[in-house]
PDB file of C-alpha atoms in Angstrom:
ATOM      1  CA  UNK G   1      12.958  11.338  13.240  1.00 81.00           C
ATOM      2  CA  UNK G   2      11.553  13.134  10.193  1.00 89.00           C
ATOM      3  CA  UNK G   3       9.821  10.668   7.475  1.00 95.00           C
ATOM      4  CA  UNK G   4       9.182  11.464   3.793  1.00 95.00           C
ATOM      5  CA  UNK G   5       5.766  12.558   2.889  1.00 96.00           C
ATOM      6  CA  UNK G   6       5.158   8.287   1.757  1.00 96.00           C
ATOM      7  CA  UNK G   7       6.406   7.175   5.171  1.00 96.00           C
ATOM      8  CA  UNK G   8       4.664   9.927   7.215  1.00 97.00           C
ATOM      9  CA  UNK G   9       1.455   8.965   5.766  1.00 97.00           C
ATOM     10  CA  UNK G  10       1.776   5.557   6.062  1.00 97.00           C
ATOM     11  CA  UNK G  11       2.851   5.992   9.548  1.00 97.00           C
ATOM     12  CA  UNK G  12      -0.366   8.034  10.273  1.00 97.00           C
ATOM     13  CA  UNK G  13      -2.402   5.214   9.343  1.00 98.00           C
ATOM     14  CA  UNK G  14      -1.022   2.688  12.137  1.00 98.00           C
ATOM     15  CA  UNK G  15      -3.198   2.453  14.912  1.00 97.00           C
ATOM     16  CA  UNK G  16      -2.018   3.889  18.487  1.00 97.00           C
ATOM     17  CA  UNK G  17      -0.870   1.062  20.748  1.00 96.00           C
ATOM     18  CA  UNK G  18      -0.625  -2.133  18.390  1.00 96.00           C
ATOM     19  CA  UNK G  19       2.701  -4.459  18.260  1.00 97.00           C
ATOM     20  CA  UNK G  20       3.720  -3.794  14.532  1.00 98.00           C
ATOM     21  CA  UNK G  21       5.744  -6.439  12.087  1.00 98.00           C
ATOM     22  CA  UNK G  22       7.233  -3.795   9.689  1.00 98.00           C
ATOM     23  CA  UNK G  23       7.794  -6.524   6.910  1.00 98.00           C
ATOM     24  CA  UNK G  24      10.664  -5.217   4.079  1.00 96.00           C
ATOM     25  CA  UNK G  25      11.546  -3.021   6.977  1.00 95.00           C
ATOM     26  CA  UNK G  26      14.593  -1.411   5.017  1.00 91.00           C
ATOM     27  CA  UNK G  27      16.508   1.046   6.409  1.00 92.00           C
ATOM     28  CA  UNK G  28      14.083   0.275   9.727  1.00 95.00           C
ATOM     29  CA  UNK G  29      13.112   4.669   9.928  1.00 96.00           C
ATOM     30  CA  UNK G  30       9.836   3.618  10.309  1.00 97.00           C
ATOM     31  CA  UNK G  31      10.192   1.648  12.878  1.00 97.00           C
ATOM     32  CA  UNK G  32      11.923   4.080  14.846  1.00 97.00           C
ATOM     33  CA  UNK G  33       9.370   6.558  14.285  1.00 97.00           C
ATOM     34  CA  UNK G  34       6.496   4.322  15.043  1.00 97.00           C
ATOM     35  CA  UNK G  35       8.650   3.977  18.795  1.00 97.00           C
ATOM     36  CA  UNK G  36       9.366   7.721  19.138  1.00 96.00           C
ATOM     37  CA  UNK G  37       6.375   8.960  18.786  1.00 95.00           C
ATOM     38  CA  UNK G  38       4.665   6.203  21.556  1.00 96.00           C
ATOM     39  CA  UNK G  39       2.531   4.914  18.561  1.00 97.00           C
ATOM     40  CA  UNK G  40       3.823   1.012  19.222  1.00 96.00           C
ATOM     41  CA  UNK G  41       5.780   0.210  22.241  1.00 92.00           C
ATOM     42  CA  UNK G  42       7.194  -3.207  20.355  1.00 96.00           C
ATOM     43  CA  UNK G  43       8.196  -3.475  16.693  1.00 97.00           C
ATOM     44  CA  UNK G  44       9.526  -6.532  15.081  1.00 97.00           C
ATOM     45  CA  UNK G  45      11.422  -5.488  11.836  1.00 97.00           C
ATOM     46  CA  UNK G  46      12.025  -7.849   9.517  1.00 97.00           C
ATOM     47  CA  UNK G  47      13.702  -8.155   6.193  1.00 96.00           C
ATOM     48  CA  UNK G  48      14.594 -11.050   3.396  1.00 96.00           C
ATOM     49  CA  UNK G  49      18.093  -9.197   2.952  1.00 94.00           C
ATOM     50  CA  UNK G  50      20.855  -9.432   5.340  1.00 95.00           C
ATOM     51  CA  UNK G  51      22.047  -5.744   3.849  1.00 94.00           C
ATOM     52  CA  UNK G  52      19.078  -3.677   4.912  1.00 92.00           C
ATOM     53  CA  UNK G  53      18.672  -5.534   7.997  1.00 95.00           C
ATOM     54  CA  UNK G  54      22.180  -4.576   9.058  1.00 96.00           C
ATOM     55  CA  UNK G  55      21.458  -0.646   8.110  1.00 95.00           C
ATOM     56  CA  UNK G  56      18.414  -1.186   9.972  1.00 96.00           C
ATOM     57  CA  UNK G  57      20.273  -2.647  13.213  1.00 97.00           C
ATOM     58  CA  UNK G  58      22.675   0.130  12.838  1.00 97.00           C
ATOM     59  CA  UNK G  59      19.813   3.096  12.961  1.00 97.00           C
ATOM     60  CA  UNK G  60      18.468   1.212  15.633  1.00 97.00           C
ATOM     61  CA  UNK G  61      21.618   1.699  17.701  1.00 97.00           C
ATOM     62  CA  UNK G  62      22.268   4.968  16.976  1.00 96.00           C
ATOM     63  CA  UNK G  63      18.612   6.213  18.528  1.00 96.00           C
ATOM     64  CA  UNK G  64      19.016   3.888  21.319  1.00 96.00           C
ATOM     65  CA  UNK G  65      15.829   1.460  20.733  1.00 96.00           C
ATOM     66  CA  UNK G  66      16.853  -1.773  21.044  1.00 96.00           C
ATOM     67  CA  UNK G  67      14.953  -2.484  23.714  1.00 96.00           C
ATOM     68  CA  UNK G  68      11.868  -2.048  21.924  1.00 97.00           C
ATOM     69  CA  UNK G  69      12.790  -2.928  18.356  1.00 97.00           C
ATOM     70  CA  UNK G  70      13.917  -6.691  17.390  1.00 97.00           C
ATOM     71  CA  UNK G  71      15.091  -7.319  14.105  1.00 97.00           C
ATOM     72  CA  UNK G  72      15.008 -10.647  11.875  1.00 97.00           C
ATOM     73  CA  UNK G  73      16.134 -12.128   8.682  1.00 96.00           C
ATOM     74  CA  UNK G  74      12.841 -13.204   7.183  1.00 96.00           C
ATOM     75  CA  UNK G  75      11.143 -14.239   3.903  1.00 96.00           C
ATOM     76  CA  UNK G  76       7.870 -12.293   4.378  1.00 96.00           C
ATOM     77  CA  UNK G  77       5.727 -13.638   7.272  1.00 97.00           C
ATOM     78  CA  UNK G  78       8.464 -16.854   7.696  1.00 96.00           C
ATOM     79  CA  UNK G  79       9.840 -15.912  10.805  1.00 96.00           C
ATOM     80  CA  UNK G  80       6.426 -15.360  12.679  1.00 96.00           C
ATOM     81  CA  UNK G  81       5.502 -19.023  11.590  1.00 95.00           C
ATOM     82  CA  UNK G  82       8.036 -20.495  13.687  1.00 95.00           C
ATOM     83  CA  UNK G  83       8.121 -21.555  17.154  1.00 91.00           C
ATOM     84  CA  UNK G  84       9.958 -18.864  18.244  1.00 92.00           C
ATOM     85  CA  UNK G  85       7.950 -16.248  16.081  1.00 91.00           C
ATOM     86  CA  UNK G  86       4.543 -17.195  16.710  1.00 86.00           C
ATOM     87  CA  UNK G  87       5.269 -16.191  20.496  1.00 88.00           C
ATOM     88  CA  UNK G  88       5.804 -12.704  19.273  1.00 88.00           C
ATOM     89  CA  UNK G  89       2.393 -11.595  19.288  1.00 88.00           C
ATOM     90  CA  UNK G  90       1.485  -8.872  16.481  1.00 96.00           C
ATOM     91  CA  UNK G  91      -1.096  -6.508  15.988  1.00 97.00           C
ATOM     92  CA  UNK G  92      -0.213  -4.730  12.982  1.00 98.00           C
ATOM     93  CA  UNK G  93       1.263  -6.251   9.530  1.00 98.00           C
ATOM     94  CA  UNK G  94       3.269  -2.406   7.612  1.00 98.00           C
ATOM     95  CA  UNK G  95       4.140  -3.777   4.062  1.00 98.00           C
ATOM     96  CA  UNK G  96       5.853  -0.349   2.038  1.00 97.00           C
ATOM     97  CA  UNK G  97       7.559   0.143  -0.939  1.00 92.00           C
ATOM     98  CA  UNK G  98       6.921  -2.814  -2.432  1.00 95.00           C
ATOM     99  CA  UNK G  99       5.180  -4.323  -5.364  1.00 97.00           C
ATOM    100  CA  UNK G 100       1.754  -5.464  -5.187  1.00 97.00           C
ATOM    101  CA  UNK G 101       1.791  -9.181  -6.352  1.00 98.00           C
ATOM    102  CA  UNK G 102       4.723  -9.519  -3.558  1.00 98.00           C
ATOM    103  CA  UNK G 103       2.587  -8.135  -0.796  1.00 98.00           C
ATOM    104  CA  UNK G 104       0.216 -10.222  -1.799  1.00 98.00           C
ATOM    105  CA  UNK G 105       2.259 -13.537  -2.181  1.00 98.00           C
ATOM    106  CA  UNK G 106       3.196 -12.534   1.545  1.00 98.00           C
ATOM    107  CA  UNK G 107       0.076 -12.117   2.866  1.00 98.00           C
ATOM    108  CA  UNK G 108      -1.380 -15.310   1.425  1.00 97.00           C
ATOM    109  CA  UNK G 109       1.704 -17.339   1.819  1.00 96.00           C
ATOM    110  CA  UNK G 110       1.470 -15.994   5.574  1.00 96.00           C
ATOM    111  CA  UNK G 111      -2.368 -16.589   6.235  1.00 95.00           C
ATOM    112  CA  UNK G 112      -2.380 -18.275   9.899  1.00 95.00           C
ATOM    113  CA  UNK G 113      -0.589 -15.007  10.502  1.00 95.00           C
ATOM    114  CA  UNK G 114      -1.860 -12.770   8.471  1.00 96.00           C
ATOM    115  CA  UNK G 115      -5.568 -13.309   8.716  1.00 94.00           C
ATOM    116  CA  UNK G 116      -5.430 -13.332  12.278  1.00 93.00           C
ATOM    117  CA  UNK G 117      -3.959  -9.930  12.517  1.00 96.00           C
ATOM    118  CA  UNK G 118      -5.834  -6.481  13.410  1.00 97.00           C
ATOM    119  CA  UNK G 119      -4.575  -4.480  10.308  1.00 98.00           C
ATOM    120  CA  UNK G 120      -2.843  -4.473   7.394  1.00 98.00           C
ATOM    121  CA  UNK G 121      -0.899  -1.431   6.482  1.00 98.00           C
ATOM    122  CA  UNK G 122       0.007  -1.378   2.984  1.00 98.00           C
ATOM    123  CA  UNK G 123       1.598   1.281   0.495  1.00 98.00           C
ATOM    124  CA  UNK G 124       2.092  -1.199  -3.080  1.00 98.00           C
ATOM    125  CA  UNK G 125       4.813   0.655  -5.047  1.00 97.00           C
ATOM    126  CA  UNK G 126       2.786  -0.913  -8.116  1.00 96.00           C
ATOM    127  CA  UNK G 127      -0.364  -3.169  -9.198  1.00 97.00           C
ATOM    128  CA  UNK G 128      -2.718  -1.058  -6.456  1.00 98.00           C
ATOM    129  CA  UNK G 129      -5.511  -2.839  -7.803  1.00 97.00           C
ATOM    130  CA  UNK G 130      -4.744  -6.249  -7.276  1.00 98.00           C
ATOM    131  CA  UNK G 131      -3.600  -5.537  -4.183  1.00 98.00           C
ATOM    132  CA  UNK G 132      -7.423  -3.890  -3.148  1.00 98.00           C
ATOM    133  CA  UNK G 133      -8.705  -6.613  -4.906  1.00 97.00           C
ATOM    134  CA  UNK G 134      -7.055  -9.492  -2.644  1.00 97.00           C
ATOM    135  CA  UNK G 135      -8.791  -7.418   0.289  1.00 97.00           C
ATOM    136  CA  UNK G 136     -11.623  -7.663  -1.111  1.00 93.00           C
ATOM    137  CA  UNK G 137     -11.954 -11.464  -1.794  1.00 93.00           C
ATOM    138  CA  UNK G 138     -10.758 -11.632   1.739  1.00 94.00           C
ATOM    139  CA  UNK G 139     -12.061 -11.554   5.412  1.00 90.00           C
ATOM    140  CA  UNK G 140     -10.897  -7.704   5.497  1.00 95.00           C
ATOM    141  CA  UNK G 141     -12.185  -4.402   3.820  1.00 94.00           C
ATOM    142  CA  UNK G 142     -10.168  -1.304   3.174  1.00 95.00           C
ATOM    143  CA  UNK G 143     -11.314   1.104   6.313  1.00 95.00           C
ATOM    144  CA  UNK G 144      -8.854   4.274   5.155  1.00 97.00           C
ATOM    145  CA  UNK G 145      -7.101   5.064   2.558  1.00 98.00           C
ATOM    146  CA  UNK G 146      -4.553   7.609   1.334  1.00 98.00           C
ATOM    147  CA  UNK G 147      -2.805   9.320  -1.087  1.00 98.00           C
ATOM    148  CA  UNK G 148       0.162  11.866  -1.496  1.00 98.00           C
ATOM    149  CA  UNK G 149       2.064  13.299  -4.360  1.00 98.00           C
ATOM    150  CA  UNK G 150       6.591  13.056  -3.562  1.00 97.00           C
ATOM    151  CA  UNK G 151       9.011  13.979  -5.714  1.00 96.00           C
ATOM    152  CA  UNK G 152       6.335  13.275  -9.024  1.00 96.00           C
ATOM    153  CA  UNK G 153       5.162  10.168  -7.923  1.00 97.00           C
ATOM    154  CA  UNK G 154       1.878   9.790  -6.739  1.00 98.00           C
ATOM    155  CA  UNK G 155       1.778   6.793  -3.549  1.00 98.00           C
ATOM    156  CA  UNK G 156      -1.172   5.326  -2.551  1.00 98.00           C
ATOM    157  CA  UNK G 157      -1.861   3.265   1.313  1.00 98.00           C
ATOM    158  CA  UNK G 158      -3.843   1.656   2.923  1.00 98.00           C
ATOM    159  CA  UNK G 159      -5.656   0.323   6.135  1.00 98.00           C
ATOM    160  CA  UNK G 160      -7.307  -2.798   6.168  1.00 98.00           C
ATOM    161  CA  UNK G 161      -9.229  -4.288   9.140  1.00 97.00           C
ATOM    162  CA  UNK G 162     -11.544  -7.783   9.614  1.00 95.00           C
ATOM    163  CA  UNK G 163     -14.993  -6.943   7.928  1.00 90.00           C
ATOM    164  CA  UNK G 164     -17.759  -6.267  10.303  1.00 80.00           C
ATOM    165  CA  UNK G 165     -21.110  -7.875   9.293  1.00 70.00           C
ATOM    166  CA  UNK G 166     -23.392  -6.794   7.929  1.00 66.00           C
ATOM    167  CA  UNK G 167     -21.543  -4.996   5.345  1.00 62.00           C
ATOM    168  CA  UNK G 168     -22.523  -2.296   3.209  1.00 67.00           C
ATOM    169  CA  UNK G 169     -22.771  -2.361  -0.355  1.00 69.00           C
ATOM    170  CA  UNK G 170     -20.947   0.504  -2.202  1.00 80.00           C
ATOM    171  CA  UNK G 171     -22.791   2.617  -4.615  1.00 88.00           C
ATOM    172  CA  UNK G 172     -19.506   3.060  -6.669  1.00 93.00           C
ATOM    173  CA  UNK G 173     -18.873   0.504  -9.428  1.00 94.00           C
ATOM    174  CA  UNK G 174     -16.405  -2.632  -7.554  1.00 94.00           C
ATOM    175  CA  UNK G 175     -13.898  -1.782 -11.156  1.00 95.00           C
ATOM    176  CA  UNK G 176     -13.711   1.981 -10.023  1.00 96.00           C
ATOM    177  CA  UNK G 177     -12.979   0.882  -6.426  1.00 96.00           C
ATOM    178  CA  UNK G 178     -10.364  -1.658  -7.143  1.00 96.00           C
ATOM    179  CA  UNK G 179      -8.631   1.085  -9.650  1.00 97.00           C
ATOM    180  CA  UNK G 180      -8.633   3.822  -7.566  1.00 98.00           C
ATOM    181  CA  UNK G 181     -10.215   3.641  -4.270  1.00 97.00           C
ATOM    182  CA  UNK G 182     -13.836   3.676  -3.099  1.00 96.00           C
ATOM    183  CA  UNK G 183     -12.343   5.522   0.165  1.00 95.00           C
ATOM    184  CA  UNK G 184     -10.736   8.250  -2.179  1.00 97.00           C
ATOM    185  CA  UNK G 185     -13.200   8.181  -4.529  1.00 97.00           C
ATOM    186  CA  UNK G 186     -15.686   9.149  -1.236  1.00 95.00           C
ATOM    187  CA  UNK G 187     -14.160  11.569   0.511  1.00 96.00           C
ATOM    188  CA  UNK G 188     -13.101  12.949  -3.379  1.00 97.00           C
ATOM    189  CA  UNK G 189      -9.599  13.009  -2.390  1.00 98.00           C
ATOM    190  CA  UNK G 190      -7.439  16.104  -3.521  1.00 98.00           C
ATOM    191  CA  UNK G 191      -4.475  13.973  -4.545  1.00 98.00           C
ATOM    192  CA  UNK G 192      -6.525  11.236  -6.333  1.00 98.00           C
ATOM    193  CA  UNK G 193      -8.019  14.458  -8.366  1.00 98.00           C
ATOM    194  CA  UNK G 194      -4.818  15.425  -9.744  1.00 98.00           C
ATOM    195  CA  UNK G 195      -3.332  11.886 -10.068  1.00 98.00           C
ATOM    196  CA  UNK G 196      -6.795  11.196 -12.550  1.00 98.00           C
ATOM    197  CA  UNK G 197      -6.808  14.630 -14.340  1.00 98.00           C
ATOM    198  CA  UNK G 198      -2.645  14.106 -14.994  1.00 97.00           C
ATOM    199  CA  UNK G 199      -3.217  10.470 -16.238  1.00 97.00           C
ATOM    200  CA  UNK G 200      -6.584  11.594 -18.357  1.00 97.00           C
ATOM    201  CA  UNK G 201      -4.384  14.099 -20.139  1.00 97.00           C
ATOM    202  CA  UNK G 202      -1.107  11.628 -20.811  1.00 97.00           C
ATOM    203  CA  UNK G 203      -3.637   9.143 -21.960  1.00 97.00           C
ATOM    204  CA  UNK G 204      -5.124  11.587 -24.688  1.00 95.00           C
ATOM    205  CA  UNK G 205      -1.460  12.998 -25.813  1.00 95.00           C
ATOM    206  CA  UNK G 206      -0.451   9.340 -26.240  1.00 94.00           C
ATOM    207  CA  UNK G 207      -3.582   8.209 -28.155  1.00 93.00           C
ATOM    208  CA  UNK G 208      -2.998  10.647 -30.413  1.00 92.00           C
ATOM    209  CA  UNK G 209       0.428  10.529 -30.894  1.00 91.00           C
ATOM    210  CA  UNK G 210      -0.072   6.600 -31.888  1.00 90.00           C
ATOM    211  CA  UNK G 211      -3.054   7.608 -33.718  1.00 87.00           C
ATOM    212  CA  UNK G 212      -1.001  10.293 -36.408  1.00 85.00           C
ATOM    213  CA  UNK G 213       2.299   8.283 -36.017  1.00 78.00           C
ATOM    214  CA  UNK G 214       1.946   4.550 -35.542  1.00 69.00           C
ATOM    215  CA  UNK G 215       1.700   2.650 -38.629  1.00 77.00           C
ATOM    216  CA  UNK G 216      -2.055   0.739 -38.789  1.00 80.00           C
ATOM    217  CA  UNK G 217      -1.121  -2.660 -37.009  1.00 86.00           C
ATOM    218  CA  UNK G 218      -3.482  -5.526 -35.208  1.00 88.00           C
ATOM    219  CA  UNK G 219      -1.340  -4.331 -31.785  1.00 89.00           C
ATOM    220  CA  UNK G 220      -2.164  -0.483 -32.608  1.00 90.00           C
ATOM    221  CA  UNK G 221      -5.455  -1.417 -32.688  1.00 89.00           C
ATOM    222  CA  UNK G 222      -5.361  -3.820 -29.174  1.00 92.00           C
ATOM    223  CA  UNK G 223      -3.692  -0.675 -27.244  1.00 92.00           C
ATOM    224  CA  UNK G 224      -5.989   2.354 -28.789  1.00 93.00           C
ATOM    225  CA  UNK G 225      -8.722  -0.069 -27.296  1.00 94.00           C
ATOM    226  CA  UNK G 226      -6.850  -0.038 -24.240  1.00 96.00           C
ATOM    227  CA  UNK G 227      -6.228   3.580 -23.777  1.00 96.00           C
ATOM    228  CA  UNK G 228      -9.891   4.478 -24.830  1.00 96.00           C
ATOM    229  CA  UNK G 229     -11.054   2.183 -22.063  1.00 96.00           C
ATOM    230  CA  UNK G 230      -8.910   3.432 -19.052  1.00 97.00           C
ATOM    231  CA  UNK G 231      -9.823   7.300 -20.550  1.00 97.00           C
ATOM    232  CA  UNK G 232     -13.749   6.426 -20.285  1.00 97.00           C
ATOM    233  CA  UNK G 233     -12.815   5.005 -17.360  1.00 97.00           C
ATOM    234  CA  UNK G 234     -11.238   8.222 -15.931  1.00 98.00           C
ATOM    235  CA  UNK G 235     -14.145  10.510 -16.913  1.00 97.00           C
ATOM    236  CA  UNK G 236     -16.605   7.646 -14.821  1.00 97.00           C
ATOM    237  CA  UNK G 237     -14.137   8.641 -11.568  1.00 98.00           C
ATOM    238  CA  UNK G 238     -14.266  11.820 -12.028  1.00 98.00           C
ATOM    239  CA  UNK G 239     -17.831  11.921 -11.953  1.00 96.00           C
ATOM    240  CA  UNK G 240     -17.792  11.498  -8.235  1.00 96.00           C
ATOM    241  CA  UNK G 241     -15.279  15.087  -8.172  1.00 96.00           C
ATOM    242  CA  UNK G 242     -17.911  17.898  -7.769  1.00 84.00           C
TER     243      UNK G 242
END
């Protein structure tokens, strides 16, 4: 099965040989893929919706994996806190395509499971900082990240495992690494390049467009503030670009 460029590079993230919940499992592609390609031999796709389940159960049919993929109406983690779910042992939690205060509210609603697993796979379809900020206050740390460009929308996922002690401290400012990576920001990810110098120049055509157009206002003055800030903070990211 052929992913987008999102799902493919979510995909390559999941470790080889872990028992994957794909949670919001949608149209259940992923899970497929994640079977054909020998990456996980078990995959328990899940969904809040009885509509995308039922797509999902149908794709499943139609490439012959039922024996390896179960699917179940769930609310986030709800179904692996039962009896019956919390004898389905599971490696990896894949959250994609969804916002980032909902993967959160899953994870944290979730926490016997969630804290116990081996990874979390994540791709937040908004609030990305948040979402690496959660990590952070928790027993995990962000040990690869990601980024790709589709269609004009720039994605971002990624892995996060336990924390091994003792940690190291990061020589990149914590509000640069919550907003756009300290693994991107590293390895001075192509994508993440593009994604800053695109934003840096919307920013600037915006702040002055407000500047010659918008009438002098207590709220002009709030979001100029706001869009000078995020621009400095750019031009601090792109500091670590050589």
């Amino acid at each position: 099965m052929e992913l987008s460029k999102r799902l493919q590079a979510v995909t390559d993230l999941i470790s080889q040989g872990t028992s994957v919940a794909d949670i919001g499992c949608d149209h259940g592609y992923v899970s497929i893929a994640l079977v054909q390609r020998g990456i996980s031999q078990r995959v328990l796709a899940m969904d809040v919706n009885t509509g995308p389940l039922e797509r999902a159960q149908e794709h499943i049919r139609q490439y012959g994996m039922e024996a390896y993929i179960e699917t179940k109406l769930s609310d986030g983690l709800a179904y692996l806190l039962t009896e019956e779910g919390k004898s389905r042992k599971v490696d990896t939690l894949l959250m994609a395509g969804m916002g980032g205060r909902l993967m959160i509210h899953i994870l944290q609603e979730g926490k016997p499971i969630s804290e116990q697993t081996a990874e979390w796979i994540l791709q937040p379809q908004s609030e990305i900082s948040l979402v690496r900020q959660y990590i952070r206050t928790q027993q995990y740390h962000i040990s690869e990240e990601n980024m790709v460009l589709e269609d004009g929308k720039y994605y971002v996922m990624m892995k996060a495992e336990p924390k091994q002690l003792p940690g190291t401290v990061s020589l990149i400012p914590m509000q640069l690494c919550d907003a756009y990576g300290e693994y991107l920001l590293q390895n001075q990810h192509p994508v993440l390049r593009q994604y800053l110098y695109a934003r840096r120049t919307h920013l600037l055509g915006l702040m002055q467009t407000l500047t010659e157009e918008g009438k002098p206002s207590a709220k002009l003055v709030t979001r100029l503030s706001e869009l000078t800030q995020e621009a400095a903070q750019i031009e601090l990211a792109l500091t670590y670009f050589t």
